[in-house]
């Protein structure tokens, strides 16, 4: 039985194994520093479909089938899939998974989705309720711009704090305990944090308090410290939100700067790719996880990673109605080792 | 440890107890046959807020605080909440729960949400992972019309197959095993079914195949038969979808007509309230559950209920892009007894 530590943290007793994963990306992601490590880069932003929304669904399907393919599994061998995305009513997930027949548990956590999905999958696997579960998510620059901001054809100018929604999808398969790292060792469920940020061109700032709250909660619940982990990777705080996170934690006496990174800073080369404060979107953290973090955990280049994708729980309607932007961050601890530290 | 039966069904080993619940509704729901049984009826469609979206969030908050109040619990005593709704990016849930500080696992299952939430909550409670979890959802006629169809001011005419989105919210608290019914005995995770229906004014027909698939899967996985349950309640198939469900199951040799009902048919008086094919929306099944089904299960008027909320996984964008409407239905078996039948 998974052990509950403190208010929000769950320590796995038979740590589930992340058995396989896949990362799919678009042209810009292919040109970024991790481009060569994606399982598939599709230079055509439509992915051969007649709309960007259908393109995003196609990406989901490709990520799922590539992850399955690595283990020579058929969809029937997956007990359930946790999936969601940024599009209204999560249609890229729905239509992407429609043909698979995998029992579907739809989730919504904005850009924290891959974290929430892996957290839920690991709790069910650790409990022995299911043997093998999947988590998947996606985002697409063109669908997100059209839905959240302006149609691309307007050519609107972006402020420096704005981030670039990644065209990417990531899928992950978790299984009950085995002997190949990475292991999912613990998870912390996030709580909504809202410090009143209303600028939707500065979502990193809106999400940083949630990341800080989840991270300090994890350290408190487990009695561990930042120094015990080689890397702390947030999802898509970008340059602005990352600095804010470091500052917020410093006030709590937690120093993470030297070991912190952000998937939104890893996915693009900010000096040579025009992405302002960095990447964002559900697919950003999910694809960086598959293209870089999980392979490094498997071969031991990274031994202990705190991975916490961050979500901004706004909608265009809530922004128009002058609501502030609530944030959430779910944390999972991924490790090269099955035991130790806690 | 929860026992997995067949492909999609989970049999609880220490059936979680549905300890408390609350149903909140609007004026029309108050005038319906179950009106007197709601915990709160608010005749003002704005719930005192300055937008309908904020009204819907307010309803979520009210349902949650009334459910908590019945057990004299504070939000800190809830391990986690599963919540979601129909609004883009699930904002009524997010803003409704923002102040509570309860660890949030956002879900998206369209109108199947309360079923998905209770299913996930019960799996975590039965495993001992959490002690007490909550599920909540909502819908609002005015927010749904504006988002899915036309602004109300257009006064557009609705065809007879159309349903009426309920202005309602339902919240439920599940706890580890105790000695007061109702017990959540088993759950079946739904699979997407899509038979190609494209008429968004006939969502009952789009969702009926999913309800049929989940129900026949439950009977197959558990080796049980319709006669063993007093009532089978779907979420919001309405008049058209309900008949289709009965017909589809008949082809599989399953006869449910005499024991089938639909929350969309229970919530309004179709003869005297202008709701065409019946009620719909996440809040429809969630509030009928709280206002009628759970009280009847507690006092034994209903002994065994198969409750399966149904979701239509469309969006206005997917409809505009000529996609068909995928459906999903999650099933939970609620019982006055802790054991028996299976």
XYZ file of C-alpha atoms in Angstrom, chain A residues 1-4 7-8 10 14 50-54 76 78-80 82-83 86-91 93-95 97-98 101-109 116 119-120 123-124 127-131 146-148 189-192 194 313-318 321-326 328 330, chain B residues 1-4 7-8 10 14 50-54 76 78-80 82-83 86-91 93-95 97-98 101-109 116 119-120 123-124 127-131 146-148 189-192 194 313-318 321-326 328 330:
142
model
C 0.000 0.000 0.000
C 1.273 3.419 -0.978
C 2.306 5.362 2.094
C 0.838 8.806 2.577
C -0.767 16.273 3.617
C -0.114 15.725 -0.073
C 2.542 9.593 -1.559
C 6.800 -1.064 -4.874
C -6.732 19.237 -42.803
C -6.785 21.210 -39.554
C -4.324 21.983 -36.765
C -6.644 20.388 -34.220
C -6.612 17.168 -36.220
C -5.547 -4.072 -25.395
C -2.921 -1.277 -21.466
C -5.307 -1.278 -18.491
C -6.127 2.408 -18.745
C -4.841 9.088 -18.395
C -4.920 11.812 -21.027
C -5.231 22.330 -23.585
C -7.887 22.354 -26.261
C -11.471 23.085 -25.278
C -13.032 19.825 -24.067
C -9.641 18.102 -24.519
C -10.413 17.110 -28.098
C -6.725 13.549 -26.580
C -10.224 12.248 -27.317
C -9.813 12.101 -31.076
C -7.196 7.966 -28.626
C -10.579 7.281 -30.255
C -10.113 1.158 -27.401
C -8.030 1.780 -24.257
C -10.183 2.524 -21.174
C -9.921 6.311 -20.908
C -9.720 8.466 -17.799
C -9.749 12.029 -19.092
C -7.828 14.534 -16.991
C -7.425 18.282 -17.039
C -4.453 19.954 -15.435
C -1.039 14.479 -13.040
C 0.899 10.513 -10.605
C -2.513 8.860 -10.963
C -0.882 5.340 -7.520
C -3.038 2.718 -9.254
C -1.652 -0.300 -5.236
C -1.823 -3.269 -7.600
C -5.169 -2.043 -8.938
C -3.819 -2.008 -12.486
C -0.692 -3.607 -13.882
C -5.895 30.440 -32.122
C -7.707 29.409 -28.959
C -5.936 31.461 -26.293
C -0.631 16.239 -5.505
C -0.798 19.963 -6.179
C -3.040 22.590 -4.643
C -4.309 25.664 -6.486
C -3.356 32.154 -6.952
C -5.774 27.095 -14.970
C -7.110 30.038 -16.938
C -9.381 30.214 -19.967
C -9.946 33.046 -22.441
C -13.336 33.557 -20.753
C -11.867 33.806 -17.255
C -13.947 38.377 -16.953
C -10.874 39.846 -15.201
C -10.140 36.780 -13.125
C -6.579 36.208 -11.989
C -4.697 33.095 -13.151
C -4.716 30.159 -10.718
C -1.163 24.192 -10.028
C 1.976 18.151 -9.481
C -6.407 -4.761 -3.070
C -9.135 -3.957 -5.570
C -9.784 -6.973 -7.795
C -9.700 -6.450 -11.528
C -10.877 -5.949 -19.132
C -12.396 -2.884 -17.501
C -12.793 -3.226 -10.661
C -13.402 -3.049 1.268
C -21.640 39.184 -12.234
C -21.330 36.441 -14.864
C -22.878 33.034 -15.447
C -19.454 31.428 -15.370
C -18.861 32.875 -11.917
C -8.108 20.164 5.166
C -10.200 15.874 2.465
C -7.189 14.072 0.972
C -7.996 15.030 -2.614
C -11.595 14.966 -8.392
C -13.421 17.702 -10.241
C -18.042 21.367 -19.337
C -16.597 24.846 -19.537
C -13.473 25.426 -21.585
C -10.467 24.555 -19.390
C -12.890 23.445 -16.640
C -12.973 26.906 -15.096
C -14.295 23.687 -11.045
C -11.019 25.569 -10.776
C -12.497 28.825 -9.582
C -12.362 25.110 -5.588
C -9.701 27.838 -5.621
C -6.825 24.346 -0.578
C -7.872 20.752 -1.261
C -5.301 18.846 -3.391
C -6.926 18.926 -6.836
C -6.938 16.248 -9.521
C -8.730 17.820 -12.458
C -10.670 15.458 -14.657
C -12.493 15.768 -17.946
C -15.197 13.327 -18.941
C -15.263 9.218 -13.424
C -14.629 5.793 -9.795
C -11.152 7.243 -9.273
C -10.099 3.077 -6.388
C -7.766 5.199 -4.248
C -6.505 0.635 -2.039
C -5.946 2.533 1.201
C -3.970 5.187 -0.661
C -6.276 7.918 0.618
C -8.808 7.817 3.430
C -23.323 30.362 -24.855
C -20.353 28.055 -25.264
C -21.802 25.159 -27.249
C -13.893 2.357 -16.784
C -15.412 3.455 -20.078
C -13.996 3.208 -23.581
C -14.684 5.736 -26.331
C -18.173 6.517 -31.861
C -16.672 14.232 -26.012
C -17.288 16.886 -28.634
C -16.337 20.553 -28.774
C -17.746 23.359 -30.935
C -14.476 23.176 -32.898
C -14.728 19.439 -33.531
C -14.594 20.483 -38.438
C -17.280 17.871 -39.256
C -16.056 15.330 -36.725
C -18.553 12.832 -35.358
C -19.351 12.822 -31.619
C -17.411 10.267 -29.522
C -17.963 7.587 -23.115
C -18.163 5.188 -16.715
